[in-house]
Coordinates of N, CA, C and O in Angstrom, one line a residue:
X706 N -13.6 64.3 -36.1 CA -12.6 65.0 -35.3 C -11.5 64.0 -35.0 O -10.3 64.3 -35.1
X707 N -11.8 62.7 -34.7 CA -10.9 61.7 -34.4 C -9.9 61.5 -35.6 O -8.7 61.3 -35.4
X708 N -10.4 61.6 -36.8 CA -9.6 61.4 -38.0 C -8.6 62.5 -38.1 O -7.5 62.3 -38.6
X709 N -9.0 63.7 -37.8 CA -8.1 64.9 -37.8 C -6.9 64.7 -36.9 O -5.8 64.9 -37.3
X710 N -7.2 64.2 -35.7 CA -6.1 64.0 -34.7 C -5.1 62.9 -35.2 O -3.9 63.0 -35.0
X711 N -5.6 61.9 -35.8 CA -4.8 60.8 -36.3 C -3.8 61.4 -37.4 O -2.7 61.1 -37.5
X712 N -4.4 62.3 -38.3 CA -3.6 62.9 -39.3 C -2.5 63.8 -38.7 O -1.4 63.7 -39.2
X713 N -2.9 64.6 -37.7 CA -1.9 65.4 -37.1 C -0.8 64.6 -36.4 O 0.4 64.9 -36.5
X714 N -1.1 63.5 -35.8 CA -0.1 62.6 -35.2 C 0.8 62.0 -36.2 O 2.0 61.9 -36.0
X715 N 0.3 61.6 -37.4 CA 1.1 61.1 -38.4 C 2.1 62.2 -38.9 O 3.3 61.9 -39.2
X716 N 1.6 63.4 -39.1 CA 2.5 64.5 -39.6 C 3.6 64.7 -38.6 O 4.7 64.9 -38.9
X717 N 3.2 64.8 -37.3 CA 4.2 65.0 -36.2 C 5.2 63.9 -36.2 O 6.4 64.1 -36.0
X718 N 4.8 62.6 -36.4 CA 5.7 61.5 -36.4 C 6.7 61.6 -37.6 O 7.9 61.4 -37.4
X719 N 6.2 62.0 -38.8 CA 7.1 62.1 -39.9 C 8.1 63.2 -39.7 O 9.3 63.1 -40.0
X720 N 7.7 64.4 -39.1 CA 8.6 65.5 -38.8 C 9.6 65.0 -37.8 O 10.8 65.3 -37.9
X721 N 9.2 64.3 -36.8 CA 10.2 63.8 -35.7 C 11.2 62.9 -36.3 O 12.4 63.0 -36.1
X722 N 10.7 62.0 -37.2 CA 11.7 61.0 -37.9 C 12.6 61.8 -38.8 O 13.8 61.5 -38.8
X723 N 12.1 62.8 -39.5 CA 12.9 63.6 -40.4 C 14.0 64.4 -39.6 O 15.2 64.4 -40.0
X724 N 13.6 65.0 -38.4 CA 14.6 65.7 -37.6 C 15.7 64.7 -37.1 O 16.9 65.0 -37.0
X725 N 15.2 63.5 -36.7 CA 16.2 62.5 -36.1 C 17.2 62.1 -37.2 O 18.4 62.1 -37.0
X726 N 16.7 61.8 -38.4 CA 17.6 61.4 -39.5 C 18.5 62.5 -39.9 O 19.7 62.3 -40.2
X727 N 18.0 63.8 -40.0 CA 18.9 64.9 -40.3 C 20.0 65.0 -39.3 O 21.1 65.2 -39.6
X728 N 19.6 64.9 -38.0 CA 20.5 65.1 -36.9 C 21.6 64.0 -36.9 O 22.7 64.2 -36.7
X729 N 21.2 62.8 -37.2 CA 22.1 61.6 -37.2 C 23.0 61.6 -38.4 O 24.2 61.4 -38.3
X730 N 22.5 61.9 -39.6 CA 23.3 61.8 -40.8 C 24.0 63.1 -41.3 O 25.0 63.1 -41.9
X731 N 23.5 64.3 -40.9 CA 24.0 65.5 -41.4 C 24.7 66.3 -40.3 O 25.9 66.5 -40.4
X732 N 23.9 66.8 -39.4 CA 24.5 67.6 -38.3 C 23.7 67.4 -37.1 O 22.4 67.5 -37.1
X733 N 24.3 67.2 -36.0 CA 23.5 66.9 -34.8 C 23.0 68.3 -34.3 O 23.7 69.0 -33.6
X734 N 21.7 68.5 -34.6 CA 21.1 69.8 -34.2 C 20.7 69.9 -32.8 O 20.4 71.0 -32.3
X735 N 20.8 68.8 -32.1 CA 20.4 68.8 -30.7 C 21.6 68.9 -29.7 O 21.4 69.0 -28.5
X736 N 22.8 68.8 -30.2 CA 24.0 68.9 -29.3 C 24.7 70.2 -29.6 O 24.7 70.8 -30.7
X737 N 25.4 70.7 -28.6 CA 26.2 71.9 -28.7 C 27.4 71.7 -29.7 O 28.1 70.6 -29.6
X738 N 27.7 72.6 -30.6 CA 28.8 72.5 -31.5 C 30.1 72.7 -30.7 O 30.2 73.5 -29.8
X739 N 31.1 71.9 -31.1 CA 32.4 72.1 -30.5 C 33.1 73.4 -30.8 O 33.8 74.0 -30.1
X740 N 32.8 73.9 -32.0 CA 33.2 75.3 -32.5 C 32.0 76.0 -32.9 O 31.6 76.0 -34.1
X741 N 31.4 76.7 -32.0 CA 30.1 77.4 -32.3 C 30.2 78.5 -33.4 O 31.3 79.1 -33.5
X742 N 29.1 78.6 -34.2 CA 29.1 79.7 -35.2 C 28.9 81.0 -34.5 O 28.4 81.1 -33.4
X743 N 29.5 82.1 -35.2 CA 29.3 83.4 -34.6 C 29.3 84.4 -35.8 O 29.9 84.1 -36.9
X744 N 28.7 85.5 -35.6 CA 28.6 86.6 -36.6 C 29.0 87.9 -35.9 O 28.4 88.2 -34.9
X745 N 29.9 88.6 -36.5 CA 30.2 89.9 -35.9 C 29.9 90.9 -37.0 O 30.1 90.7 -38.2
X746 N 29.4 92.0 -36.5 CA 29.0 93.1 -37.5 C 29.6 94.4 -37.0 O 29.7 94.6 -35.8
X747 N 29.9 95.3 -37.9 CA 30.4 96.6 -37.6 C 29.7 97.6 -38.5 O 29.6 97.4 -39.8
X748 N 29.1 98.7 -37.9 CA 28.5 99.7 -38.7 C 29.0 101.1 -38.3 O 29.1 101.4 -37.1
X749 N 29.3 101.9 -39.3 CA 29.8 103.2 -39.1 C 29.3 104.1 -40.2 O 29.7 103.8 -41.4
X750 N 28.4 105.0 -39.9 CA 27.8 105.8 -41.0 C 27.1 104.9 -41.9 O 26.2 104.1 -41.5
X751 N 27.4 104.8 -43.2 CA 26.8 103.9 -44.1 C 27.6 102.7 -44.5 O 27.3 102.0 -45.4
X752 N 28.7 102.5 -43.7 CA 29.5 101.3 -43.9 C 29.0 100.1 -43.0 O 28.8 100.3 -41.8
X753 N 28.8 99.0 -43.6 CA 28.3 97.8 -42.9 C 29.3 96.6 -43.2 O 29.5 96.3 -44.4
X754 N 30.0 96.1 -42.2 CA 30.9 95.0 -42.4 C 30.4 93.8 -41.6 O 29.8 94.0 -40.5
X755 N 30.6 92.6 -42.1 CA 30.1 91.4 -41.3 C 31.1 90.2 -41.6 O 31.5 90.0 -42.7
X756 N 31.4 89.5 -40.5 CA 32.2 88.3 -40.6 C 31.4 87.2 -40.0 O 30.9 87.3 -38.9
X757 N 31.3 86.0 -40.7 CA 30.6 84.8 -40.2 C 31.7 83.8 -40.1 O 32.4 83.5 -41.1
X758 N 31.8 83.1 -38.9 CA 32.9 82.2 -38.7 C 32.5 81.2 -37.6 O 31.5 81.4 -36.9
X759 N 33.4 80.2 -37.4 CA 33.2 79.3 -36.3 C 34.4 79.4 -35.4 O 35.5 79.6 -35.8
X760 N 34.1 79.3 -34.1 CA 35.0 79.7 -33.0 C 35.6 78.4 -32.2 O 35.0 78.1 -31.2
X761 N 36.7 77.8 -32.7 CA 37.2 76.7 -31.9 C 37.8 77.2 -30.6 O 38.2 78.4 -30.4
X762 N 38.0 76.3 -29.6 CA 38.6 76.5 -28.3 C 40.0 76.0 -28.3 O 40.3 75.0 -29.0
X763 N 40.8 76.6 -27.4 CA 42.2 76.1 -27.2 C 42.3 74.8 -26.5 O 43.0 73.9 -27.0
X764 N 41.6 74.6 -25.5 CA 41.5 73.3 -24.7 C 42.9 72.8 -24.4 O 43.1 71.6 -24.5
X765 N 43.8 73.6 -24.0 CA 45.1 73.2 -23.6 C 46.0 72.7 -24.7 O 47.1 72.3 -24.5
X766 N 45.6 72.9 -25.9 CA 46.4 72.5 -27.1 C 47.4 73.6 -27.5 O 47.2 74.8 -27.2
X767 N 48.5 73.2 -28.1 CA 49.4 74.1 -28.8 C 48.7 74.6 -30.1 O 48.4 73.7 -30.9
X768 N 48.4 75.8 -30.2 CA 47.6 76.3 -31.4 C 48.5 76.6 -32.6 O 48.5 75.8 -33.5
X769 N 49.2 77.7 -32.6 CA 50.0 78.1 -33.8 C 51.3 77.3 -33.8 O 52.1 77.4 -32.9
X770 N 51.6 76.6 -34.9 CA 52.7 75.8 -35.0 C 52.4 74.4 -34.6 O 53.3 73.5 -34.6
X771 N 51.2 74.1 -34.1 CA 50.7 72.8 -33.7 C 49.4 72.5 -34.4 O 49.4 72.0 -35.5
X772 N 48.3 72.8 -33.7 CA 47.0 72.5 -34.3 C 46.8 73.3 -35.7 O 46.3 72.7 -36.6
X773 N 47.3 74.5 -35.7 CA 47.3 75.3 -36.9 C 48.8 75.4 -37.3 O 49.5 76.2 -36.8
X774 N 49.2 74.6 -38.3 CA 50.6 74.6 -38.7 C 51.0 75.9 -39.3 O 50.3 76.6 -39.9
X775 N 52.3 76.3 -39.1 CA 52.9 77.4 -39.7 C 53.0 77.2 -41.2 O 53.3 76.1 -41.6
X776 N 53.0 78.4 -41.9 CA 53.2 78.4 -43.3 C 52.3 77.6 -44.2 O 52.7 77.1 -45.2
X777 N 51.1 77.3 -43.7 CA 50.1 76.6 -44.4 C 48.8 77.3 -44.4 O 48.5 78.0 -43.4
X778 N 48.0 77.2 -45.4 CA 46.7 77.9 -45.5 C 45.8 77.3 -44.4 O 45.7 76.1 -44.2
X779 N 45.2 78.3 -43.7 CA 44.2 77.9 -42.6 C 42.9 78.5 -42.9 O 42.8 79.6 -43.4
X780 N 41.8 77.7 -42.7 CA 40.5 78.2 -43.0 C 40.0 79.3 -42.1 O 38.9 79.9 -42.2
X781 N 40.9 79.7 -41.1 CA 40.6 80.9 -40.2 C 39.4 80.6 -39.4 O 38.4 81.4 -39.4
X782 N 39.4 79.6 -38.6 CA 38.3 79.2 -37.8 C 38.1 77.7 -37.9 O 39.1 76.9 -38.1
X783 N 36.9 77.2 -37.9 CA 36.6 75.8 -38.0 C 35.4 75.6 -38.9 O 34.7 76.6 -39.2
X784 N 35.1 74.4 -39.3 CA 33.9 74.0 -40.0 C 33.8 74.8 -41.3 O 34.6 74.7 -42.2
X785 N 32.6 75.5 -41.5 CA 32.4 76.2 -42.7 C 33.5 77.3 -43.0 O 34.1 77.8 -42.0
X786 N 33.7 77.6 -44.2 CA 34.6 78.7 -44.6 C 34.2 80.0 -44.0 O 33.0 80.3 -44.0
X787 N 35.1 80.7 -43.4 CA 34.8 82.1 -42.9 C 34.6 83.1 -44.0 O 35.3 83.1 -45.0
X788 N 33.5 83.9 -43.8 CA 33.2 84.9 -44.8 C 33.3 86.3 -44.3 O 33.1 86.6 -43.1
X789 N 33.7 87.2 -45.2 CA 33.9 88.6 -44.9 C 33.0 89.4 -45.9 O 33.1 89.1 -47.1
X790 N 32.1 90.3 -45.4 CA 31.2 91.0 -46.3 C 31.3 92.5 -46.1 O 31.3 92.9 -44.9
X791 N 31.3 93.2 -47.1 CA 31.3 94.7 -47.1 C 30.2 95.2 -48.0 O 30.1 94.7 -49.2
X792 N 29.5 96.3 -47.6 CA 28.5 96.9 -48.5 C 29.1 98.1 -49.2 O 28.4 98.7 -50.0
X793 N 30.4 98.4 -49.0 CA 31.1 99.5 -49.6 C 32.4 99.1 -50.1 O 33.1 98.2 -49.5
X794 N 33.0 99.7 -51.2 CA 34.3 99.4 -51.6 C 35.3 99.8 -50.4 O 35.1 100.8 -49.8
X795 N 36.4 99.0 -50.3 CA 37.3 99.3 -49.2 C 38.8 99.3 -49.8 O 39.0 98.9 -50.9
X796 N 39.7 99.8 -49.0 CA 41.1 99.6 -49.2 C 41.7 98.8 -48.0 O 41.4 99.2 -46.9
X797 N 42.4 97.8 -48.3 CA 43.2 97.1 -47.3 C 44.6 97.1 -47.7 O 45.0 96.6 -48.7
X798 N 45.4 97.8 -46.9 CA 46.9 98.1 -47.3 C 47.0 98.6 -48.7 O 47.9 98.2 -49.4
X799 N 46.1 99.5 -49.1 CA 46.2 100.2 -50.4 C 45.6 99.4 -51.5 O 45.6 99.8 -52.7
X800 N 45.1 98.2 -51.3 CA 44.6 97.3 -52.3 C 43.0 97.6 -52.3 O 42.4 97.4 -51.3
X801 N 42.5 97.9 -53.5 CA 41.0 98.1 -53.6 C 40.3 96.8 -53.5 O 40.6 95.9 -54.2
X802 N 39.3 96.8 -52.6 CA 38.4 95.6 -52.5 C 37.0 96.1 -52.8 O 36.4 96.9 -52.1
X803 N 36.3 95.6 -53.9 CA 35.0 96.0 -54.2 C 34.0 95.5 -53.1 O 34.3 94.5 -52.4
X804 N 32.8 96.1 -53.1 CA 31.8 95.6 -52.2 C 31.4 94.2 -52.6 O 31.5 93.8 -53.7
X805 N 31.1 93.4 -51.6 CA 30.8 92.0 -51.9 C 31.0 91.1 -50.7 O 31.3 91.5 -49.6
X806 N 30.9 89.8 -50.9 CA 31.2 88.7 -49.9 C 32.4 87.9 -50.4 O 32.5 87.5 -51.5
X807 N 33.3 87.7 -49.4 CA 34.5 87.0 -49.7 C 34.8 85.9 -48.7 O 34.3 86.0 -47.6
X808 N 35.6 84.9 -49.0 CA 36.0 84.0 -48.0 C 37.3 84.5 -47.5 O 38.1 85.0 -48.2
X809 N 37.6 84.3 -46.2 CA 38.8 84.8 -45.5 C 39.7 83.6 -45.1 O 39.2 82.7 -44.4
X810 N 40.9 83.6 -45.6 CA 41.9 82.6 -45.3 C 43.1 83.3 -44.7 O 43.4 84.4 -45.0
X811 N 43.9 82.5 -44.0 CA 45.2 83.0 -43.5 C 46.3 82.0 -43.6 O 46.0 80.8 -43.7
X812 N 47.5 82.5 -43.6 CA 48.7 81.6 -43.5 C 49.5 82.1 -42.4 O 50.3 83.1 -42.5
X813 N 49.3 81.5 -41.2 CA 50.1 82.0 -40.0 C 51.5 81.6 -40.0 O 51.9 80.5 -40.5
X814 N 52.4 82.5 -39.5 CA 53.8 82.1 -39.2 C 54.0 82.7 -37.8 O 53.2 83.3 -37.2
X815 N 55.2 82.5 -37.3 CA 55.5 82.9 -35.9 C 55.6 84.4 -35.8 O 55.3 85.0 -34.7
X816 N 55.9 85.2 -36.9 CA 56.1 86.6 -36.8 C 55.1 87.4 -37.6 O 55.0 88.6 -37.4
X817 N 54.4 86.8 -38.5 CA 53.4 87.5 -39.3 C 52.4 86.5 -39.9 O 52.7 85.3 -39.9
X818 N 51.3 87.0 -40.4 CA 50.3 86.2 -41.1 C 50.1 86.8 -42.4 O 50.0 88.0 -42.6
X819 N 49.9 85.9 -43.4 CA 49.3 86.4 -44.7 C 47.8 86.3 -44.6 O 47.3 85.2 -44.2
X820 N 47.1 87.3 -44.9 CA 45.7 87.4 -44.8 C 45.2 87.4 -46.3 O 45.6 88.2 -47.1
X821 N 44.2 86.6 -46.6 CA 43.8 86.4 -48.0 C 42.3 86.5 -48.1 O 41.5 86.0 -47.2
X822 N 41.8 87.3 -49.0 CA 40.4 87.4 -49.4 C 40.2 86.7 -50.7 O 41.0 86.9 -51.7
X823 N 39.2 85.8 -50.8 CA 39.0 85.0 -52.0 C 37.6 85.2 -52.5 O 36.7 85.3 -51.7
X824 N 37.4 85.4 -53.8 CA 36.1 85.7 -54.3 C 35.1 84.5 -54.4 O 33.9 84.7 -54.5
X825 N 35.6 83.3 -54.3 CA 34.8 82.1 -54.4 C 34.2 81.8 -53.0 O 35.0 81.8 -52.0
X826 N 33.0 81.5 -52.9 CA 32.3 81.1 -51.6 C 32.3 79.6 -51.6 O 31.8 78.9 -52.5
X827 N 32.9 79.1 -50.5 CA 33.0 77.6 -50.3 C 32.0 77.2 -49.3 O 31.9 77.8 -48.2
X828 N 31.4 76.0 -49.4 CA 30.4 75.6 -48.4 C 31.1 75.1 -47.2 O 30.5 75.1 -46.1
X829 N 32.3 74.7 -47.2 CA 33.1 74.1 -46.1 C 34.5 74.6 -46.2 O 35.0 75.0 -47.2
X830 N 35.2 74.6 -45.1 CA 36.6 75.1 -45.1 C 37.6 74.1 -45.6 O 38.7 74.5 -46.1
X831 N 37.4 72.8 -45.5 CA 38.4 71.8 -45.9 C 37.7 70.7 -46.7 O 36.5 70.5 -46.6
X832 N 38.5 70.0 -47.5 CA 37.9 68.9 -48.2 C 38.0 67.6 -47.4 O 38.3 67.6 -46.2
X833 N 37.7 66.5 -48.1 CA 37.7 65.1 -47.4 C 39.1 64.8 -46.8 O 39.2 64.0 -45.9
X834 N 40.2 65.3 -47.4 CA 41.5 65.0 -46.9 C 42.0 66.1 -45.9 O 43.2 66.1 -45.6
X835 N 41.1 66.9 -45.4 CA 41.4 68.0 -44.5 C 42.3 69.1 -45.0 O 43.0 69.7 -44.3
X836 N 42.3 69.2 -46.4 CA 43.1 70.3 -47.0 C 42.2 71.4 -47.3 O 41.0 71.3 -47.6
X837 N 42.7 72.7 -47.0 CA 41.8 73.8 -47.2 C 41.3 73.9 -48.7 O 42.0 73.5 -49.6
X838 N 40.0 74.3 -48.8 CA 39.3 74.3 -50.1 C 39.7 75.5 -50.9 O 39.3 75.6 -52.1
X839 N 40.4 76.5 -50.4 CA 40.8 77.7 -51.1 C 41.5 77.4 -52.5 O 42.4 76.6 -52.6
X840 N 41.0 78.1 -53.5 CA 41.6 78.0 -54.8 C 42.3 79.4 -55.1 O 41.6 80.4 -55.3
X841 N 43.6 79.4 -55.1 CA 44.4 80.7 -55.2 C 44.0 81.6 -56.4 O 44.1 82.8 -56.4
X842 N 43.5 81.0 -57.5 CA 43.2 81.8 -58.7 C 42.0 82.7 -58.4 O 41.8 83.7 -59.2
X843 N 41.3 82.5 -57.3 CA 40.2 83.4 -57.0 C 40.5 84.4 -55.9 O 39.7 85.2 -55.4
X844 N 41.8 84.5 -55.5 CA 42.3 85.5 -54.5 C 42.2 86.9 -55.1 O 42.6 87.1 -56.2
X845 N 41.6 87.8 -54.3 CA 41.6 89.2 -54.7 C 42.6 90.0 -53.8 O 42.9 91.1 -54.2
X846 N 43.0 89.4 -52.7 CA 43.9 90.1 -51.8 C 44.8 89.1 -51.1 O 44.3 88.1 -50.6
X847 N 46.0 89.4 -51.0 CA 46.9 88.7 -50.0 C 47.9 89.7 -49.5 O 48.7 90.3 -50.2
X848 N 47.8 89.9 -48.2 CA 48.7 90.9 -47.5 C 49.4 90.2 -46.3 O 48.9 89.2 -45.8
X849 N 50.4 90.8 -45.9 CA 51.1 90.3 -44.7 C 50.9 91.3 -43.5 O 51.1 92.5 -43.7
X850 N 50.6 90.8 -42.4 CA 50.4 91.7 -41.2 C 51.2 91.1 -40.1 O 51.4 89.8 -40.0
X851 N 51.8 91.9 -39.2 CA 52.6 91.4 -38.1 C 51.8 90.8 -37.0 O 50.7 91.1 -36.8
X852 N 52.4 89.8 -36.3 CA 51.8 89.2 -35.1 C 52.1 90.0 -33.9 O 53.2 90.5 -33.7
X853 N 51.1 90.2 -33.1 CA 51.3 90.8 -31.8 C 51.2 89.7 -30.7 O 50.2 89.0 -30.7
X854 N 52.2 89.6 -29.8 CA 52.1 88.6 -28.7 C 51.3 89.2 -27.6 O 51.5 90.3 -27.2
X855 N 50.4 88.4 -27.1 CA 49.5 88.8 -26.0 C 50.0 88.3 -24.6 O 50.5 87.2 -24.6
X856 N 49.8 89.0 -23.6 CA 50.2 88.5 -22.2 C 49.1 87.5 -21.7 O 49.5 86.6 -20.9
X857 N 47.9 87.7 -22.1 CA 46.8 86.8 -21.6 C 46.5 85.8 -22.7 O 46.6 86.1 -23.9
X858 N 46.0 84.7 -22.4 CA 45.5 83.7 -23.3 C 44.1 83.9 -23.7 O 43.2 84.0 -22.9
X859 N 43.9 83.9 -25.1 CA 42.5 83.9 -25.6 C 42.1 82.5 -25.8 O 42.6 81.8 -26.7
X860 N 41.1 82.0 -25.0 CA 40.7 80.6 -25.0 C 40.0 80.2 -26.3 O 40.2 79.1 -26.9
X861 N 39.1 81.1 -26.8 CA 38.3 80.8 -28.0 C 38.7 81.8 -29.1 O 38.8 83.0 -28.9
X862 N 38.9 81.2 -30.3 CA 39.3 82.0 -31.4 C 38.3 83.1 -31.6 O 37.1 82.9 -31.6
X863 N 38.8 84.4 -31.8 CA 37.9 85.5 -31.8 C 38.3 86.5 -32.9 O 39.5 86.8 -33.1
X864 N 37.3 86.8 -33.7 CA 37.5 87.8 -34.8 C 36.6 89.1 -34.3 O 35.5 88.9 -33.8
X865 N 37.2 90.2 -34.6 CA 36.4 91.5 -34.2 C 36.9 92.6 -35.0 O 37.8 92.6 -35.9
X866 N 36.2 93.7 -34.8 CA 36.5 95.0 -35.5 C 36.9 96.0 -34.4 O 36.3 96.0 -33.3
X867 N 38.0 96.7 -34.5 CA 38.5 97.6 -33.5 C 38.6 99.0 -34.2 O 39.3 99.2 -35.2
X868 N 37.9 99.9 -33.7 CA 37.9 101.3 -34.2 C 38.2 102.3 -33.0 O 37.8 103.5 -33.1
X869 N 38.8 101.8 -32.0 CA 39.0 102.6 -30.8 C 39.9 103.8 -31.0 O 39.8 104.8 -30.3
X870 N 40.8 103.7 -31.9 CA 41.8 104.8 -32.2 C 41.4 105.7 -33.4 O 42.1 106.6 -33.8
X871 N 40.2 105.4 -33.9 CA 39.8 106.1 -35.1 C 40.2 105.4 -36.4 O 39.8 105.7 -37.5
X872 N 41.1 104.4 -36.3 CA 41.6 103.6 -37.4 C 40.9 102.3 -37.3 O 40.9 101.7 -36.2
X873 N 40.3 101.8 -38.4 CA 39.5 100.6 -38.3 C 40.4 99.4 -38.6 O 41.1 99.4 -39.6
X874 N 40.4 98.4 -37.8 CA 41.1 97.1 -38.0 C 40.2 95.9 -37.8 O 39.3 95.9 -37.0
X875 N 40.4 94.9 -38.7 CA 39.8 93.6 -38.5 C 40.8 92.8 -37.6 O 42.0 92.7 -38.1
X876 N 40.4 92.4 -36.4 CA 41.4 91.7 -35.6 C 41.0 90.2 -35.5 O 39.9 89.8 -35.5
X877 N 42.1 89.4 -35.3 CA 41.9 88.0 -35.1 C 42.8 87.6 -33.9 O 44.0 88.0 -34.0
X878 N 42.3 86.9 -32.9 CA 43.1 86.6 -31.7 C 42.8 85.2 -31.3 O 41.6 84.8 -31.3
X879 N 43.8 84.4 -30.9 CA 43.6 83.1 -30.3 C 44.9 82.7 -29.6 O 46.0 83.1 -30.1
X880 N 44.8 82.0 -28.5 CA 45.9 81.7 -27.7 C 46.6 83.0 -27.2 O 46.0 83.8 -26.6
X881 N 47.9 83.2 -27.5 CA 48.5 84.4 -27.1 C 49.0 85.2 -28.4 O 50.0 85.9 -28.4
X882 N 48.2 85.0 -29.5 CA 48.5 85.7 -30.7 C 47.4 86.6 -31.2 O 46.2 86.2 -31.1
X883 N 47.7 87.7 -31.7 CA 46.7 88.6 -32.3 C 47.3 89.3 -33.5 O 48.5 89.6 -33.6
X884 N 46.5 89.4 -34.6 CA 46.8 90.2 -35.8 C 45.8 91.2 -36.0 O 44.6 91.0 -35.6
X885 N 46.1 92.3 -36.7 CA 45.2 93.3 -37.0 C 45.4 93.7 -38.5 O 46.5 94.0 -39.0
X886 N 44.3 93.7 -39.2 CA 44.3 94.1 -40.7 C 43.7 95.5 -40.8 O 42.5 95.7 -40.5
X887 N 44.5 96.4 -41.2 CA 43.9 97.8 -41.4 C 43.0 97.9 -42.5 O 43.2 97.5 -43.6
X888 N 41.8 98.6 -42.3 CA 40.8 98.7 -43.3 C 40.5 100.2 -43.4 O 40.3 100.9 -42.4
X889 N 40.3 100.7 -44.6 CA 39.8 102.1 -44.9 C 38.8 102.0 -45.9 O 38.8 101.2 -46.8
X890 N 37.8 103.0 -45.8 CA 36.8 103.0 -46.8 C 37.2 103.7 -48.0 O 37.9 104.8 -48.0
X891 N 36.9 103.2 -49.2 CA 37.3 103.8 -50.5 C 36.4 104.9 -50.7 O 35.2 104.8 -50.8
X892 N 36.9 106.1 -50.9 CA 36.1 107.3 -51.1 C 35.8 107.4 -52.6 O 36.7 107.1 -53.5
X893 N 34.6 107.8 -53.0 CA 34.3 108.0 -54.4 C 35.0 109.2 -54.9 O 35.1 110.2 -54.2
X894 N 35.6 109.1 -56.1 CA 36.3 110.2 -56.7 C 35.3 111.2 -57.2 O 34.3 110.8 -57.8
X895 N 35.5 112.5 -57.0 CA 34.6 113.5 -57.5 C 35.1 114.0 -58.8 O 36.3 114.1 -59.1
X896 N 34.1 114.3 -59.7 CA 34.5 114.7 -61.1 C 35.1 116.1 -61.1 O 35.0 116.9 -60.2

């Protein structure tokens, strides 16, 4: 029995060292992330939509035109590339989007944002030079949506789905800025 306990202690020691090394060299799994991961889901009848993203905080910083430069591609959040998933074909501003998983990119400006869906899945949002990893040849959608100015400040970047008026929108809000991307379900054509 004594030999069994020694073996268990050695296994626990190896696991503890492995967790420490992973935490130190890859990602600190024991500390709170500065931009926590989040997943939002929307279900209506047989439609399932999901967005996975990281939510940075404002922390007194100038966001759009500052931390997030105008007229440049933004990874739309922090850390890993933001993904958008649909189980049904959609229309976004009249453009057909097949069911699947896409990365979501934006190009903010002061009066509108270009919203981009890209068919390539990227493990991270930016490269070593902090340039967005998006490759335009994989874009399936690029549309322009107007900016709505908010009276209240949104402290943490937030993506959501809004169906309150019967029209489905993918919304993104941070600081005093909000945009809404209109989404409609592609109906199957009948013979």
